[in-house]
XYZ file of C-alpha atoms in Angstrom:
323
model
C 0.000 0.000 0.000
C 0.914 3.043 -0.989
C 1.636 6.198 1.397
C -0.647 9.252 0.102
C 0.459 11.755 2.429
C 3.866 12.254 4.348
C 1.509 12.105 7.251
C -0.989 9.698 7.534
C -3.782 9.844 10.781
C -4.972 6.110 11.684
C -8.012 7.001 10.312
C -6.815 7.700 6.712
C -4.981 4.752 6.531
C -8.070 2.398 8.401
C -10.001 3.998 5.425
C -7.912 2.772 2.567
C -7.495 -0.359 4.180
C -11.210 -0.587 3.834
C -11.225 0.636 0.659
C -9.211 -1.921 -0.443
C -10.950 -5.012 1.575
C -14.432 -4.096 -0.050
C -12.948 -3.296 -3.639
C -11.593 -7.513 -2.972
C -14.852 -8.110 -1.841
C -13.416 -9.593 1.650
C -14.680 -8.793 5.023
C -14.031 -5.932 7.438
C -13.944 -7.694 10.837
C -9.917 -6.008 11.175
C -11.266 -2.638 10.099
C -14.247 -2.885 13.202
C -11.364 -4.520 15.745
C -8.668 -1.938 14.931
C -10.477 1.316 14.790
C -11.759 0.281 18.142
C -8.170 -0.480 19.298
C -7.049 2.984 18.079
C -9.945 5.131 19.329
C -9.275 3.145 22.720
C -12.495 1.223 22.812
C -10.801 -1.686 24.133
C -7.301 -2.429 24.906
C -4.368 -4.496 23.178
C -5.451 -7.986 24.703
C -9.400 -7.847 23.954
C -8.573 -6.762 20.364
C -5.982 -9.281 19.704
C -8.325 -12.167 20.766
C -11.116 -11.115 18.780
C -8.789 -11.057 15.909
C -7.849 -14.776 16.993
C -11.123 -14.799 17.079
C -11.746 -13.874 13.342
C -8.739 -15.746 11.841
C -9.614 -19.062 13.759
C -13.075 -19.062 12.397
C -12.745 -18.442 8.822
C -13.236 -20.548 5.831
C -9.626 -19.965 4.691
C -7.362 -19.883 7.751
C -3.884 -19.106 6.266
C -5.495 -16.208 4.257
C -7.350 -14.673 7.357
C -3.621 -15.107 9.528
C -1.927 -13.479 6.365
C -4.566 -10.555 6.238
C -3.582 -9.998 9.874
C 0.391 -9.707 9.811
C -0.379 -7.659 5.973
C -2.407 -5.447 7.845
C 0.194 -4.743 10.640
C 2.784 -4.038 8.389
C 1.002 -1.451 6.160
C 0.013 0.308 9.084
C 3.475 0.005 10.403
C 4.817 1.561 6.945
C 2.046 4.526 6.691
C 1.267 5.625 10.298
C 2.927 9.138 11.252
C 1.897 9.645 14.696
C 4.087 8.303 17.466
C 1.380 7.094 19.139
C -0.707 5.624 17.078
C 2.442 3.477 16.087
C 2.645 2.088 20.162
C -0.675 1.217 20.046
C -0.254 -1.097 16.576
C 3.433 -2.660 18.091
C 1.012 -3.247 21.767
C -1.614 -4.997 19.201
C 1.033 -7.203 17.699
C 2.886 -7.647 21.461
C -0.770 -9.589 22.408
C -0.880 -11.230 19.703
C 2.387 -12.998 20.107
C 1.163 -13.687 23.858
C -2.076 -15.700 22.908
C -2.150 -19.168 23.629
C -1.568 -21.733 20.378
C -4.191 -21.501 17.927
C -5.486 -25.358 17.499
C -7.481 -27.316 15.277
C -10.750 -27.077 17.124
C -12.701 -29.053 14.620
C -13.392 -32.391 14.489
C -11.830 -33.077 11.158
C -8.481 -32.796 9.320
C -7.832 -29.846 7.643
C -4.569 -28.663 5.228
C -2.687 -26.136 4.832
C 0.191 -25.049 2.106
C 2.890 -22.195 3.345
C 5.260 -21.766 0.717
C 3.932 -24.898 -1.436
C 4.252 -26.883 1.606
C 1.033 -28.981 2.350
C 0.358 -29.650 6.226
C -1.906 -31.783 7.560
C -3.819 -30.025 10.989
C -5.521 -32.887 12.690
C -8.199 -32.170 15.846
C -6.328 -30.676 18.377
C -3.106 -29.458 16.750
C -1.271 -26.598 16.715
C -1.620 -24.694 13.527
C 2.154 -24.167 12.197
C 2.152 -21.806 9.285
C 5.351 -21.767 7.366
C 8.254 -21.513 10.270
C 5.920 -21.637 13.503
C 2.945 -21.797 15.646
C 0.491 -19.346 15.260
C 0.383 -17.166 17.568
C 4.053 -17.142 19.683
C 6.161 -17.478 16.765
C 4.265 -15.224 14.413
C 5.167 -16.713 10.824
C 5.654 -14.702 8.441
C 5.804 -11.140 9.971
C 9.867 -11.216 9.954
C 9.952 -11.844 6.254
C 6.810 -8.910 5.740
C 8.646 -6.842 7.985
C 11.862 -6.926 6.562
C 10.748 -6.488 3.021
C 9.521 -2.985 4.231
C 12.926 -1.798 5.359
C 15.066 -1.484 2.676
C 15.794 2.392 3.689
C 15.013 6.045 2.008
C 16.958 6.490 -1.235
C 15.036 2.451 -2.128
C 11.960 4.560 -1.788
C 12.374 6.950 -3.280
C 13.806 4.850 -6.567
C 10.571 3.585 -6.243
C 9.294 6.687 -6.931
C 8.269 8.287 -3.412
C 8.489 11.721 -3.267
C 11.938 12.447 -0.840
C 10.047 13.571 2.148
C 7.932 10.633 2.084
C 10.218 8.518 1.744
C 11.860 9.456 4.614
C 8.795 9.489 6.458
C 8.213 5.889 5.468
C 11.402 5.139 7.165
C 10.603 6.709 10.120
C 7.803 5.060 10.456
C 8.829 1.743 10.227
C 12.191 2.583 12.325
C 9.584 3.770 15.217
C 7.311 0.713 15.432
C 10.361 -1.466 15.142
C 11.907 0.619 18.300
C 8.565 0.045 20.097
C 8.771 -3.612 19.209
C 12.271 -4.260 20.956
C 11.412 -1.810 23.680
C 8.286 -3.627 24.711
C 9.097 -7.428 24.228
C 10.707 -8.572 27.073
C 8.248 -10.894 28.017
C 7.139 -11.919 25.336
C 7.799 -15.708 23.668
C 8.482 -14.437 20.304
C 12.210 -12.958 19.804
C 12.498 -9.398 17.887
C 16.377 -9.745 18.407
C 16.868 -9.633 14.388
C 15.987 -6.041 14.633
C 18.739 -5.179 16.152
C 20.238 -5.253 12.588
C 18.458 -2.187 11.744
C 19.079 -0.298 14.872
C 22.633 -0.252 13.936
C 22.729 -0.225 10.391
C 20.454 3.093 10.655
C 22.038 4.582 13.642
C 25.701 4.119 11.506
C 24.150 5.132 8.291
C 23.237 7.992 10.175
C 25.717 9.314 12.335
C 29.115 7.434 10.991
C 28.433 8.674 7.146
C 29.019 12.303 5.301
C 25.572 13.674 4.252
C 27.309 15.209 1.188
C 29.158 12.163 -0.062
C 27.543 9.382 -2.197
C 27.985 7.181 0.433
C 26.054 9.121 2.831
C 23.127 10.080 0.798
C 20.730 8.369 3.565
C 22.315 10.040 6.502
C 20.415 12.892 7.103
C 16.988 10.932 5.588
C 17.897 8.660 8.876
C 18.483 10.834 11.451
C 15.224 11.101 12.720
C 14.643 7.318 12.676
C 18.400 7.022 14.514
C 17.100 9.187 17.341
C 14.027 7.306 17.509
C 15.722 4.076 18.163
C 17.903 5.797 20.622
C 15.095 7.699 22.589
C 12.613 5.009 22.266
C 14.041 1.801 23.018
C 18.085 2.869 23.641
C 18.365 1.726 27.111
C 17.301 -2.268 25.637
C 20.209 -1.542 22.789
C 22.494 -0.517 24.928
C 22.767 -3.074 27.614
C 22.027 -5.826 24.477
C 25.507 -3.993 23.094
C 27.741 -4.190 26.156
C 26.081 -7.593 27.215
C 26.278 -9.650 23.908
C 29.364 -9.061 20.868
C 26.776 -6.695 18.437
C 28.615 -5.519 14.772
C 27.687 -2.847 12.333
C 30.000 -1.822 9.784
C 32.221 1.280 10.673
C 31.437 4.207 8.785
C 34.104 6.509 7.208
C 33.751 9.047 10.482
C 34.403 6.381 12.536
C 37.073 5.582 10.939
C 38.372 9.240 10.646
C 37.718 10.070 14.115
C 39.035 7.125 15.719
C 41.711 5.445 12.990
C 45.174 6.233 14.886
C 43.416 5.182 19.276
C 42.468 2.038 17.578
C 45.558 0.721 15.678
C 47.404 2.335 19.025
C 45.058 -0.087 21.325
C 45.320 -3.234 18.926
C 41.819 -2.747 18.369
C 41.354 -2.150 14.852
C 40.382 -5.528 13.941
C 37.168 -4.958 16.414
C 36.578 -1.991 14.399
C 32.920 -3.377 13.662
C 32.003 -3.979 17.381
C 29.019 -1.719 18.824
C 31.332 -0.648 22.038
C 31.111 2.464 24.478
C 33.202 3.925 22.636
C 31.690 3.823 19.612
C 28.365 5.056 21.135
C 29.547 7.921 22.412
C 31.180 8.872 19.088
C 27.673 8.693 17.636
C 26.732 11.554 20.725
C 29.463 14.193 19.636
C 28.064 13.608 15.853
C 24.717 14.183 17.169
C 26.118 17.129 18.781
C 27.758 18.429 15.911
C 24.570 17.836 13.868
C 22.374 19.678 16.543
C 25.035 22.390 16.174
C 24.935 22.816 12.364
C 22.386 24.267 9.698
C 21.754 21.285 8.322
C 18.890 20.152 10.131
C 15.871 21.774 11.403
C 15.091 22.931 14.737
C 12.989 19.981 15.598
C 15.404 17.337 14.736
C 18.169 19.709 15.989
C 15.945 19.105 19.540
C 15.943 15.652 19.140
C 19.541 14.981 17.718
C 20.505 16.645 21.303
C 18.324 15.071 23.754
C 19.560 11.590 21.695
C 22.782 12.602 22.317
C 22.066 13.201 26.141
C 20.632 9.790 26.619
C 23.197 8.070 25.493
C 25.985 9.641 27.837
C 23.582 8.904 30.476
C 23.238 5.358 29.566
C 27.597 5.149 29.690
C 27.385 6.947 33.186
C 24.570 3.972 34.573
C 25.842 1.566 33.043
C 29.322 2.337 34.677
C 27.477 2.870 37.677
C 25.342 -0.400 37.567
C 28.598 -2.582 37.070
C 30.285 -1.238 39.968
C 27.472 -1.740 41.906
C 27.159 -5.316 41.076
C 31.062 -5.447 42.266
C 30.144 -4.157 45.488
């Protein structure tokens, strides 16, 4: 789906959506269930079990599942407002919490992922291509991931610049959300820490006026989302577990001649401390130039803030632990 508008309301894009279903002749049981969600008529968990609800009970199972995750990633790509994007990433947080959907019928029923027939007998789990529906939620990687493919992709797709750049931020926010609020949940989101850090370093480690750095500024909003939003989870996942991202030419620059001096220029690709706090000074300097406008210059500081804060607690936390 198409974005129309750099900024799309919930309700524009719940209207196309609908559009669409009617034009297909399908029915509008998501369009009822998420406009209630949205207009907070009934919370996360109520509207993700009437949507198990709805997929569990149709004619066509594997359609009605499909429908679901295509619906959460279109509003994922086309929703502007911040919070309209927590509510969608709470939706999709309950619906990896409901129990197993099973075969509730007395008979045998198939089903063919990927030209892969199943057989669902009474009582089974329904697996849909690489898992159970609902903890392992098939599918919505793959959908997901063929969304992010970054600004200047867009826009050789023909989105207008500033769309394109929305679309980005869009997707970089509900993915942010997603990591930010899944700790207890049984599906992992780790595999989005790839695009934390390849659009933090496309960002903040790449010249906006060099070829290479043609998406930097396009990112920077979607950089200090994922620091603001869900930096604290990225941070510790960073210091606690080996994370790589390949060094930009400002990293290099900036830190070439302490890292050949330490022996650690073949670790040039870690995420470490050190690295994160060269991404505040660039947010500094960014916040500091005319490059950017006042509102991002606002953001690109307070990102910039966080992050020294999370070096000083995290210091502060491991010493503690010592004690």
């Amino acid at each position: 789906m198409e974005i129309v508008s750099s900024f799309c309301s919930w309700q524009d894009h719940l209207e196309s959506v609908c559009t669409h279903q009617k034009s297909e002749g399908q029915i509008v049981t998501l369009y009822d269930i998420s406009k209630d969600i949205f207009e907070d008529a009934i919370g996360p968990e109520e509207a993700a079990t009437k949507i198990a609800s709805f997929v569990c009970t149709s004619d066509d199972f594997r359609t009605a599942y499909l429908e679901v995750i295509y619906f959460i990633i279109g509003a994922a790509n086309n929703l502007s407002e911040q919070h309209d994007l927590y509510k969608l990433v709470n939706l999709t947080l309950a619906l990896s919490r409901l129990p197993d959907a099973r075969n509730e019928t007395r008979r045998t029923f198939q089903l063919s992922p990927d030209y892969k027939t199943s057989e669902i007998g009474p009582g089974d789990v329904i697996v849909v291509g690489e898992g159970k529906i609902w903890a392992d939620l098939p599918q919505f990687a793959v959908n997901l991931g063929d969304s992010m493919y970054g600004p200047t992709a867009y826009i050789s797709d023909g989105l207008a610049e500033h769309w394109a750049e929305q679309k980005w931020t869009n997707l970089n926010t509900f993915a942010a959300y997603l990591i930010s609020g899944s700790d207890d949940t049984p599906y992992s989101f780790d595999y989005l820490y790839l695009y934390t850090f390849r659009t933090v370093t496309d960002s903040l480690e790449y010249d906006p006026e060099t070829e290479k750095g043609i998406d930097s500024l396009h990112s920077l909003r979607s950089a200090c989302r994922w620091i603001t939003i869900a930096g604290e989870q990225i941070w510790t996942e960073s210091m606690r577990s080996p994370r790589n991202a390949v060094a930009g030419p400002l990293w290099h620059r900036k830190y070439h001649a302490d890292l050949v001096k330490s022996g650690q220029w073949g670790e040039r690709s870690l995420i470490t401390s050190q690295r994160w706090l060269a991404w505040a000074s660039r947010l500094d300097e960014l916040a500091g130039s005319n490059m950017i406008e006042d509102e991002l210059k606002f953001m690109a500081r307070s990102s910039a803030e966080m992050i020294r804060m999370f070096e000083r607690e995290w210091v502060f936390d491991i010493e503690d632990e010592i004690q």
